[in-house]
CSV table of C-alpha atoms and ligand atoms in Angstrom, one decimal:
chain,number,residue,atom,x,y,z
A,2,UNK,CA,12.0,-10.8,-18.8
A,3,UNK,CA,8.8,-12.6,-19.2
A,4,UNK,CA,6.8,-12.7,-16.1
A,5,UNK,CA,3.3,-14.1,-15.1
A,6,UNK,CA,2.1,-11.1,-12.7
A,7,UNK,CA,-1.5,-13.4,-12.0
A,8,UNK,CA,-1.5,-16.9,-10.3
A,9,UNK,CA,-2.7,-18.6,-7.4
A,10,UNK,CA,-1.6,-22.1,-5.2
A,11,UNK,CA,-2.8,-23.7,-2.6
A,12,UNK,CA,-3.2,-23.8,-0.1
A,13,UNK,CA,-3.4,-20.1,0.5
A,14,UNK,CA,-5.7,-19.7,-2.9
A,15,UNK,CA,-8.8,-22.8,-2.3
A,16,UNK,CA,-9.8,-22.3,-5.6
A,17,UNK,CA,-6.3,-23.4,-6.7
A,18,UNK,CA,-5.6,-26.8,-7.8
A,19,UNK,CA,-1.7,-26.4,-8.2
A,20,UNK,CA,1.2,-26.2,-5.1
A,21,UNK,CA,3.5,-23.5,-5.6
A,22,UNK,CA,6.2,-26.1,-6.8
A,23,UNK,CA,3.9,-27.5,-9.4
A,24,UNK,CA,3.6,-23.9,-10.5
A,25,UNK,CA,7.4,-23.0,-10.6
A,26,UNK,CA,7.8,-26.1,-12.9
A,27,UNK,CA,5.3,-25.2,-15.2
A,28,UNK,CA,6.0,-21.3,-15.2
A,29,UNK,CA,9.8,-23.0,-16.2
A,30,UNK,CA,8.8,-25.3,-18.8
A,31,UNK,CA,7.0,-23.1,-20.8
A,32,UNK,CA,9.2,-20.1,-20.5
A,33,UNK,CA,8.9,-17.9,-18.0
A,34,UNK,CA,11.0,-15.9,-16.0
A,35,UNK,CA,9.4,-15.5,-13.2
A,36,UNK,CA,5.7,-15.3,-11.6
A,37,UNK,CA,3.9,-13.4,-8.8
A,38,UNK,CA,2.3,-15.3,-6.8
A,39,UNK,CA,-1.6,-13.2,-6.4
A,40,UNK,CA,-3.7,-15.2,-3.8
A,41,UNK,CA,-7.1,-13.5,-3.2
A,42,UNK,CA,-6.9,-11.5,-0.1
A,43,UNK,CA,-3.8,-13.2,1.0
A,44,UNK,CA,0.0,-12.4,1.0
A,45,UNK,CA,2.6,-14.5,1.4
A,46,UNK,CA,5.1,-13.9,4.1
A,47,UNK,CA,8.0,-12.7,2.7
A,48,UNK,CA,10.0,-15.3,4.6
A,49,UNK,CA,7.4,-17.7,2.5
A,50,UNK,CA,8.4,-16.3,-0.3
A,51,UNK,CA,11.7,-16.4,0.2
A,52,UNK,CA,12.6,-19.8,0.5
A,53,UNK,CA,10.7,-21.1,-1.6
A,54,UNK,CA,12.5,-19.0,-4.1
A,55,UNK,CA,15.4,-20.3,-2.9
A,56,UNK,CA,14.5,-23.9,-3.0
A,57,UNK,CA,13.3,-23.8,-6.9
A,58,UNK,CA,15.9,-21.1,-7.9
A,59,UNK,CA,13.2,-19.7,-9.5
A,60,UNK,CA,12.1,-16.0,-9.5
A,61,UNK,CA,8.7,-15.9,-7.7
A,62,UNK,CA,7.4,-12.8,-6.1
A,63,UNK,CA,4.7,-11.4,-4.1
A,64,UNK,CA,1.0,-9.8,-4.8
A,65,UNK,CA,-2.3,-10.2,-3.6
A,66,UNK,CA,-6.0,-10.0,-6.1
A,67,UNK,CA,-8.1,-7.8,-3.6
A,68,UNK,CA,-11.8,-8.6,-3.6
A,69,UNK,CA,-13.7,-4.9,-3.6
A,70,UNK,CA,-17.0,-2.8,-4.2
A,71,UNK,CA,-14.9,-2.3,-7.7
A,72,UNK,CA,-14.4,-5.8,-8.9
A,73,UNK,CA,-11.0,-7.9,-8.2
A,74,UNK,CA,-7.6,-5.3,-7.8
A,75,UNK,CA,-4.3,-6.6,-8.1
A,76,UNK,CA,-2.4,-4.9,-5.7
A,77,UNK,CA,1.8,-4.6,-5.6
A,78,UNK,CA,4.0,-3.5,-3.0
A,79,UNK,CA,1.6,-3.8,-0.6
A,80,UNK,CA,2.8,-4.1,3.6
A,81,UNK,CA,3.0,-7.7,4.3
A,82,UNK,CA,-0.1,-8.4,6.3
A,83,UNK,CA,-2.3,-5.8,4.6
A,84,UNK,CA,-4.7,-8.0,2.6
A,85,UNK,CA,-8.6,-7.3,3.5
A,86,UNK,CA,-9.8,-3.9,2.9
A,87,UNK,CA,-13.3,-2.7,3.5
A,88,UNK,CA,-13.2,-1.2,-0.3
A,89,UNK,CA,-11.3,-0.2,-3.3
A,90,UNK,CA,-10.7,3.3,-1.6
A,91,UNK,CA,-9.5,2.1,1.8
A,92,UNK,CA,-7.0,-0.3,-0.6
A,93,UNK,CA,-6.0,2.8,-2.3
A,94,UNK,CA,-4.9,4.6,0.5
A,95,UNK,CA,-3.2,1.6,1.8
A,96,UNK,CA,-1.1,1.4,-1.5
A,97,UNK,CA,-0.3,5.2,-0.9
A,98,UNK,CA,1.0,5.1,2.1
A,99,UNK,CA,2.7,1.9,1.6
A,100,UNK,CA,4.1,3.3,-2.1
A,101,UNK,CA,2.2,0.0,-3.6
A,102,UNK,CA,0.4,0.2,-7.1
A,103,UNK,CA,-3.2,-0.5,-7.8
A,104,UNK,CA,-4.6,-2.3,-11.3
A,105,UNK,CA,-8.1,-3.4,-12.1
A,106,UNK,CA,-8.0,-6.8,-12.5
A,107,UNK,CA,-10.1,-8.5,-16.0
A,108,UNK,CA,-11.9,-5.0,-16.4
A,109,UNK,CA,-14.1,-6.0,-19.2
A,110,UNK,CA,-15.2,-9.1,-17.2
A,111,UNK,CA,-16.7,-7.4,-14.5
A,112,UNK,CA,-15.2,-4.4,-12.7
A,113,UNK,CA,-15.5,-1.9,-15.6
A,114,UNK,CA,-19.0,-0.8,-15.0
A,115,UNK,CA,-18.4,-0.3,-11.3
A,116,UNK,CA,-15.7,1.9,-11.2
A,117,UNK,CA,-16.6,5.9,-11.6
A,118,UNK,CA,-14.8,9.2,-12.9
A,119,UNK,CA,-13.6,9.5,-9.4
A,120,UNK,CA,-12.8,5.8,-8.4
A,121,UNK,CA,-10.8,5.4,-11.4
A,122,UNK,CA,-8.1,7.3,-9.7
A,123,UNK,CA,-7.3,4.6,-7.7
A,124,UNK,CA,-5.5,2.4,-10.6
A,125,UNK,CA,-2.9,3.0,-12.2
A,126,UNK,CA,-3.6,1.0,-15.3
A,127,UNK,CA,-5.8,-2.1,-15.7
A,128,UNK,CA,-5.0,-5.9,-16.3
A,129,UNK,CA,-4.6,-5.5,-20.3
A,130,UNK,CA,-4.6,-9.3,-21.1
A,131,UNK,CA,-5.5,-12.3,-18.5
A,132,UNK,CA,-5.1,-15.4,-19.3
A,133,UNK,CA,-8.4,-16.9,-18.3
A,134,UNK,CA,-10.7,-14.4,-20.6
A,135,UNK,CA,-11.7,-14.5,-23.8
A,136,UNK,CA,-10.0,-12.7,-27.1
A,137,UNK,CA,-12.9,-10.5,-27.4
A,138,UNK,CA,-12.3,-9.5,-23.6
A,139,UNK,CA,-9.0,-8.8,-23.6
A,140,UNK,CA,-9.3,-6.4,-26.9
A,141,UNK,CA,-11.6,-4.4,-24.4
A,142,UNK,CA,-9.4,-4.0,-21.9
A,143,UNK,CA,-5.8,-3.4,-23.8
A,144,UNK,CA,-8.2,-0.6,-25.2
A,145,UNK,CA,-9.1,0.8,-21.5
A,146,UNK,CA,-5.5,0.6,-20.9
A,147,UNK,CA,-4.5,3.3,-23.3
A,148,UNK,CA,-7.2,5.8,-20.9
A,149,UNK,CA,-4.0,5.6,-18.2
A,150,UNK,CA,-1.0,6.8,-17.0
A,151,UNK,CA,0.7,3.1,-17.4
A,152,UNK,CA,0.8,0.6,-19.7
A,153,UNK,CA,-1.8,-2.5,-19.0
A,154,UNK,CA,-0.4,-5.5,-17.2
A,155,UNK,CA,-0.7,-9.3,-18.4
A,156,UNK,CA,-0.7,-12.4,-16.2
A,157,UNK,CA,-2.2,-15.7,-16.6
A,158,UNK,CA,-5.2,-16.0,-13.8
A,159,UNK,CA,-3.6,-19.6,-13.5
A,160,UNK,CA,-5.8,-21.8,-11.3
A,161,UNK,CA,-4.5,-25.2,-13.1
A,162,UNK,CA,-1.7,-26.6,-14.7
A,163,UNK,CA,-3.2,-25.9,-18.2
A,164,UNK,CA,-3.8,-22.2,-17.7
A,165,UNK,CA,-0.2,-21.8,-16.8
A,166,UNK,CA,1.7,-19.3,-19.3
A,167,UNK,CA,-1.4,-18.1,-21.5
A,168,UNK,CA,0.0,-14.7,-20.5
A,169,UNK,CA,2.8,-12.8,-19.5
A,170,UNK,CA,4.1,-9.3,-18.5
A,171,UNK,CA,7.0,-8.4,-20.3
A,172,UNK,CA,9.7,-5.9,-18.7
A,173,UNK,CA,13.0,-4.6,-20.2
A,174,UNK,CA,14.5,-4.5,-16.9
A,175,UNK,CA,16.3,-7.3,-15.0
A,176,UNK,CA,13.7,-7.9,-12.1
A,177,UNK,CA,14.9,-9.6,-9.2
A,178,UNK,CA,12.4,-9.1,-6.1
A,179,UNK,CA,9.7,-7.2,-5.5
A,180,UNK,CA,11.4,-3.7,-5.2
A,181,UNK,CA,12.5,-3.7,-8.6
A,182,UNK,CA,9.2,-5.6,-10.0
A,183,UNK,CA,7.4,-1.9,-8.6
A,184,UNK,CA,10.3,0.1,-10.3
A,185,UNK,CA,9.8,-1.1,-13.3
A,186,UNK,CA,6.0,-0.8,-12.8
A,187,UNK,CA,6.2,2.4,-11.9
A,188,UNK,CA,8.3,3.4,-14.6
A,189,UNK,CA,6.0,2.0,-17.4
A,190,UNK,CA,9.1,-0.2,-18.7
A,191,UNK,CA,6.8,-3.4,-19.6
A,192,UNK,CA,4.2,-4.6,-21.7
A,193,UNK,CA,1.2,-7.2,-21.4
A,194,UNK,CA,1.9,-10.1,-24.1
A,195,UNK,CA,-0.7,-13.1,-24.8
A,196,UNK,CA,1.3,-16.4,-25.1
A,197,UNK,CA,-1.8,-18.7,-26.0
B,480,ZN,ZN1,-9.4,-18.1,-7.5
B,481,ZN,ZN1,-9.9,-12.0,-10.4
């Protein structure tokens, strides 16, 4: 299953010029099976989530991009309502108790540098191809991915209807929610795929 693990809509995501529908349709046209829906700072109730999965009969599930002292996280299986952390750490402990799963979003844009021999704990891979960066950018960071315990994530960075699709995360499980999304994540069954 091919899914987009990095988008935003509005109007949780400002910066966003695409509604969740418009997104769905897109993700669908160009051959997706699902995408997770990454706000910055923000997670969708699941009820949200929920019907609006239902509505499109489209698989869309649940993250959140952290801002932090390390760069942008993406953070999965977070507690609904736990969004806004102080730091990378205080995210990371939050993930632990919570049994979520910390990657460092578009390293080689502009967390790399930040993050130290002991920070780095805090991830469990990086964000191996995104969408929205350059070739020579996303060499670097499949690279960095191979320094972790899992394999690198993909996902688009979508903020408009072009950007849609440019990447994907690709799992060889069927994923149908967010519980098996972290299986699978935890297991290392996936791999980040450039579609552009
Ligand atoms: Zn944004
Ligand atoms: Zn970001």
């Amino acid at each position: 299953m091919l899914i987009d693990l990095h988008c935003y809509s509005l109007p949780l995501s400002q910066c966003s010029a695409l509604r969740p529908e418009e997104l769905v349709d897109l993700a669908r046209d160009r051959g997706l099976d699902g995408i997770c829906l990454t706000e910055h700072d923000a997670l969708w109730p699941a009820a949200d989530l929920a019907e609006l999965r239902q509505r499109t009969g489209f698989l869309v599930l649940g993250a959140v991009e952290l801002t932090t002292d390390l760069g942008h996280v993406l953070a999965f299986g977070l507690d609904s309502g736990s969004a806004k952390f102080a730091s990378a750490g205080e995210a990371f402990v939050a993930a632990q108790a919570a049994g979520g799963l910390l990657y460092l979003a578009h390293p080689a844009r502009d967390g790399l540098l930040r993050v130290t021999r002991e920070t780095v704990e805090y991830f469990e891979s990086v964000e191996a191809v995104n969408g929205s960066d350059s070739r020579l950018q996303n060499v670097a960071a499949s690279g960095l991915a191979h320094g972790f315990r899992l394999p690198g994530v993909a996902g688009s960075d979508a903020h408009s209807a072009a950007e849609v699709g440019r990447a994907a995360t690709r799992f060889q499980d069927r994923i149908t929610g967010e519980a098996s999304l972290l299986a699978a994540l935890r297991a290392g069954r996936y791999e980040p795929v450039s579609l552009q």
